[in-house]
Short mmCIF file of C-alpha atoms in Angstrom, two decimals:
data_model
loop_
_atom_site.label_atom_id
_atom_site.label_comp_id
_atom_site.label_asym_id
_atom_site.label_seq_id
_atom_site.Cartn_x
_atom_site.Cartn_y
_atom_site.Cartn_z
CA MET A 105 83.64 -16.31 -17.97
CA PRO A 106 81.18 -16.95 -15.04
CA ARG A 107 78.93 -15.11 -13.27
CA LEU A 108 77.32 -14.70 -9.82
CA LEU A 109 74.16 -12.89 -8.68
CA PHE A 110 74.86 -11.46 -5.35
CA GLU A 111 72.70 -9.26 -2.78
CA LYS A 112 74.08 -6.85 -0.36
CA THR A 113 72.05 -5.99 2.85
CA GLY A 114 71.97 -5.00 6.69
CA ASN A 115 75.29 -3.61 7.96
CA ALA A 116 76.83 -4.68 4.57
CA ILE A 117 75.65 -1.84 3.06
CA TYR A 118 78.44 0.22 4.34
CA ILE A 119 81.30 -1.78 2.82
CA SER A 120 82.72 0.31 0.02
CA HIS A 121 83.43 -0.80 -3.56
CA LEU A 122 86.97 -1.42 -3.05
CA ASP A 123 86.40 -3.14 0.21
CA LEU A 124 83.87 -5.47 -1.43
CA MET A 125 86.22 -6.61 -3.90
CA ARG A 126 88.82 -7.15 -1.24
CA LEU A 127 86.15 -9.07 0.82
CA PHE A 128 85.32 -11.24 -2.36
CA GLN A 129 88.87 -12.01 -3.22
CA ARG A 130 89.60 -13.16 0.24
CA ALA A 131 86.25 -15.28 -0.05
CA PHE A 132 87.26 -16.92 -3.04
CA LYS A 133 90.62 -18.10 -1.33
CA ARG A 134 89.16 -19.17 1.79
CA ALA A 135 86.63 -21.15 0.03
CA GLY A 136 89.62 -23.25 -2.01
CA LEU A 137 88.38 -21.34 -5.11
CA PRO A 138 91.60 -20.04 -6.75
CA LEU A 139 90.96 -17.16 -9.20
CA THR A 140 92.97 -16.25 -12.47
CA HIS A 141 94.99 -13.12 -12.56
CA THR A 142 95.44 -10.39 -14.87
CA HIS A 143 98.72 -10.22 -16.65
CA GLY A 144 101.11 -7.60 -16.63
CA TYR A 145 103.60 -5.71 -14.22
CA ASN A 146 101.10 -5.83 -11.34
CA PRO A 147 98.68 -9.07 -11.75
CA ARG A 148 95.31 -8.76 -10.10
CA PRO A 149 92.50 -11.61 -9.12
CA SER A 150 89.99 -11.67 -12.17
CA VAL A 151 87.00 -10.60 -10.07
CA SER A 152 85.08 -7.30 -11.49
CA ILE A 153 81.48 -5.96 -10.18
CA ALA A 154 79.16 -4.69 -13.07
CA LEU A 155 77.48 -1.56 -11.48
CA PRO A 156 79.59 -0.38 -8.69
CA LEU A 157 77.44 0.67 -5.45
CA SER A 158 77.27 3.58 -3.66
CA VAL A 159 77.98 3.14 0.11
CA GLY A 160 74.64 3.02 2.08
CA VAL A 161 72.80 1.51 -0.62
CA GLU A 162 71.04 -1.73 -0.39
CA SER A 163 70.74 -4.53 -3.24
CA HIS A 164 69.38 -7.81 -4.30
CA CYS A 165 70.70 -7.45 -7.90
CA GLU A 166 74.58 -7.20 -8.09
CA LEU A 167 76.80 -8.98 -10.55
CA LEU A 168 80.31 -10.25 -10.22
CA ASP A 169 82.39 -11.64 -13.13
CA PHE A 170 85.37 -14.29 -12.27
CA ASP A 171 87.55 -17.24 -13.47
CA LEU A 172 88.85 -19.77 -11.94
CA VAL A 173 92.11 -22.03 -12.17
CA GLY A 174 92.21 -25.70 -12.24
CA GLU A 175 89.61 -28.54 -12.31
CA GLN A 176 85.68 -27.64 -13.02
CA ILE A 177 83.46 -27.07 -10.12
CA SER A 178 79.64 -26.92 -10.51
CA CYS A 179 77.91 -23.44 -9.77
CA GLU A 180 76.05 -25.07 -6.99
CA GLU A 181 79.31 -25.99 -5.27
CA ILE A 182 80.86 -22.34 -6.00
CA CYS A 183 77.83 -20.87 -4.55
CA SER A 184 77.47 -23.14 -1.47
CA ARG A 185 81.34 -22.47 -0.74
CA LEU A 186 81.18 -18.92 -1.20
CA ASN A 187 78.02 -18.28 1.22
CA SER A 188 80.35 -20.36 3.73
CA ALA A 189 82.80 -17.82 3.41
CA LEU A 190 81.25 -14.68 2.93
CA VAL A 191 80.28 -11.95 6.04
CA ASP A 192 76.73 -11.32 7.00
CA GLY A 193 74.58 -9.32 4.53
CA VAL A 194 76.68 -10.57 1.41
CA ARG A 195 74.96 -13.37 0.20
CA ILE A 196 75.13 -15.28 -3.58
CA LEU A 197 71.67 -15.79 -5.01
CA SER A 198 72.84 -18.04 -7.94
CA VAL A 199 75.81 -18.69 -10.09
CA TYR A 200 76.13 -19.31 -13.94
CA ASP A 201 78.52 -20.45 -16.34
CA SER A 202 78.14 -17.14 -18.74
CA GLY A 203 75.88 -13.71 -18.83
CA ALA A 204 74.86 -11.42 -21.22
CA LYS A 205 77.56 -8.57 -22.37
CA ILE A 206 77.80 -5.84 -19.35
CA LYS A 207 77.35 -3.24 -22.37
CA ASN A 208 73.87 -4.20 -22.96
CA LEU A 209 73.07 -3.61 -19.01
CA SER A 210 70.42 -0.52 -19.50
CA LEU A 211 67.91 -0.33 -16.97
CA LEU A 212 67.53 -0.23 -13.27
CA ASP A 213 64.37 -0.77 -10.71
CA CYS A 214 65.29 1.04 -7.29
CA LYS A 215 63.06 1.76 -4.56
CA VAL A 216 63.93 5.34 -2.52
CA THR A 217 62.50 5.38 0.87
CA LEU A 218 61.78 8.77 2.12
CA GLU A 219 61.58 8.95 5.94
CA TYR A 220 59.81 11.94 8.20
CA ASP A 221 60.54 12.38 11.79
CA ASN A 222 57.26 14.57 12.21
CA GLY A 223 54.98 12.88 9.65
CA VAL A 224 54.34 13.29 5.86
CA ASP A 225 52.64 16.27 4.40
CA PRO A 226 49.29 15.57 3.29
CA SER A 227 50.13 16.80 0.04
CA ALA A 228 53.62 15.12 -0.33
CA VAL A 229 52.51 12.40 -2.46
CA SER A 230 51.15 14.63 -5.08
CA GLN A 231 53.68 17.40 -5.22
CA ILE A 232 56.48 14.86 -5.42
CA GLU A 233 54.61 13.36 -8.58
CA ALA A 234 53.96 16.70 -9.91
CA LEU A 235 57.54 17.08 -9.47
CA PHE A 236 58.45 14.10 -11.62
CA GLN A 237 56.01 14.69 -14.31
CA GLN A 238 57.41 17.93 -15.27
CA GLU A 239 59.06 18.06 -19.03
CA SER A 240 62.70 19.02 -17.62
CA LEU A 241 64.63 18.48 -14.49
CA LEU A 242 68.05 19.94 -13.97
CA MET A 243 70.28 18.66 -11.48
CA GLU A 244 73.74 18.91 -10.77
CA LYS A 245 76.11 16.00 -11.47
CA HIS A 246 79.91 15.89 -10.21
CA SER A 247 82.56 14.21 -12.28
CA LYS A 248 86.40 14.25 -12.71
CA ASN A 249 86.13 16.77 -15.43
CA GLY A 250 83.94 19.43 -12.76
CA THR A 251 80.33 20.07 -12.16
CA LYS A 252 77.70 20.41 -14.94
CA GLU A 253 73.47 20.38 -14.84
CA GLN A 254 72.11 17.37 -16.49
CA ASP A 255 68.06 16.72 -16.92
CA ILE A 256 67.16 13.85 -15.24
CA ILE A 257 63.65 13.46 -16.51
CA PRO A 258 64.92 11.61 -20.30
CA MET A 259 66.49 8.98 -17.66
CA ILE A 260 63.30 8.22 -15.58
CA ARG A 261 61.73 5.57 -17.68
CA SER A 262 58.72 5.35 -15.01
CA LEU A 263 57.95 6.50 -11.53
CA SER A 264 55.34 6.04 -8.77
CA VAL A 265 54.90 7.69 -5.55
CA SER A 266 53.31 5.99 -2.43
CA LEU A 267 52.38 6.46 1.30
CA GLN A 268 53.74 3.80 3.17
CA ASP A 269 52.90 4.98 6.71
CA ALA A 270 52.04 8.23 8.43
CA ASN A 271 56.24 8.91 8.46
CA THR A 272 57.18 7.35 5.17
CA VAL A 273 56.87 8.16 1.50
CA VAL A 274 58.20 5.51 -1.00
CA LEU A 275 59.43 6.16 -4.85
CA ASP A 276 59.69 3.17 -6.91
CA ALA A 277 61.33 3.99 -10.08
CA ARG A 278 62.81 2.21 -13.14
CA ILE A 279 66.04 4.44 -14.40
CA CYS A 280 68.84 4.34 -16.73
CA CYS A 281 71.95 2.90 -14.91
CA GLN A 282 74.22 3.14 -18.01
CA ASN A 283 74.90 5.41 -21.16
CA PRO A 284 73.71 7.58 -19.71
CA THR A 285 73.45 6.67 -15.82
CA LEU A 286 71.21 8.19 -13.12
CA ASN A 287 72.42 7.56 -9.69
CA PRO A 288 68.89 7.10 -7.61
CA ALA A 289 70.34 9.45 -5.16
CA GLN A 290 69.57 12.13 -7.82
CA LEU A 291 65.69 11.68 -6.92
CA THR A 292 66.06 12.55 -3.56
CA GLY A 293 68.32 15.15 -4.53
CA ALA A 294 65.66 16.57 -6.76
CA ILE A 295 63.06 16.76 -4.07
CA GLU A 296 65.62 18.49 -1.78
CA ARG A 297 66.57 21.17 -4.26
CA TYR A 298 63.09 21.90 -5.88
CA LEU A 299 60.76 20.69 -2.37
CA PRO A 300 62.64 22.04 0.12
CA ALA A 301 59.54 21.80 2.68
CA LEU A 302 59.40 17.93 1.60
CA SER A 303 63.15 17.14 2.52
CA PRO A 304 63.27 13.90 4.08
CA SER A 305 64.74 13.39 7.69
CA PHE A 306 66.47 10.34 6.42
CA SER A 307 66.51 8.56 3.10
CA SER A 308 67.47 5.04 1.87
CA CYS A 309 67.66 3.39 -1.30
CA CYS A 310 67.66 -0.27 -2.66
CA ARG A 311 68.22 -1.80 -5.87
CA MET A 312 65.58 -4.19 -6.81
CA GLU A 313 65.98 -5.54 -10.35
CA ILE A 314 68.12 -4.78 -13.69
CA TYR A 315 67.48 -4.94 -17.19
CA ASP A 316 68.28 -4.50 -20.74
CA LEU A 317 66.98 -2.00 -22.81
CA GLU A 318 64.14 -4.02 -24.04
CA GLY A 319 63.00 -4.30 -20.24
CA ASN A 320 64.30 -8.22 -20.22
CA ILE A 321 65.69 -9.07 -16.70
CA PHE A 322 69.88 -8.89 -16.96
CA ARG A 323 71.34 -11.75 -16.24
#
């Protein structure tokens, strides 16, 4: 099944996952790229996104699998047609014929930006570094089965903290994104829970790259 790599930036970060799926379905139709449909009582267009993205999160590494009906069209032509049919902020970076099995997608690089209206505490970087160097860090995880505590430290493969400017701290982390899954928002949540004096005025997150278990870029 063909796969495309796309980014979601700017105002497009506020498009929900379901609306993004509908957006792509309409874009394929406008681009003259007819999708196959699933079988059954309620057939649906054959498009699926590997890792649903939370509203408000930016990404440069989203994957979408699709399947077309009819004549074979080059990957370059599919990319060009779709980019002409999509909204600002959603852009196809590449299209290729087949990709790795999604079950082998394991790791994610993310950038979490913490902004402080009144300036960054001089000890913020060292305090945040010490927090994520602990042997255990329990956070609440909400699911359909209720709320439970989970230790997020084993799901953080690497994390660095830097001062971007007088009002901004940046966390660059490589975390697990499947089996188990760590939501990057939990990094900010841990700071708010365990270092309340360093709770940011505003925080944002961006997915930068995805990898398999061995650290190879996943496509």
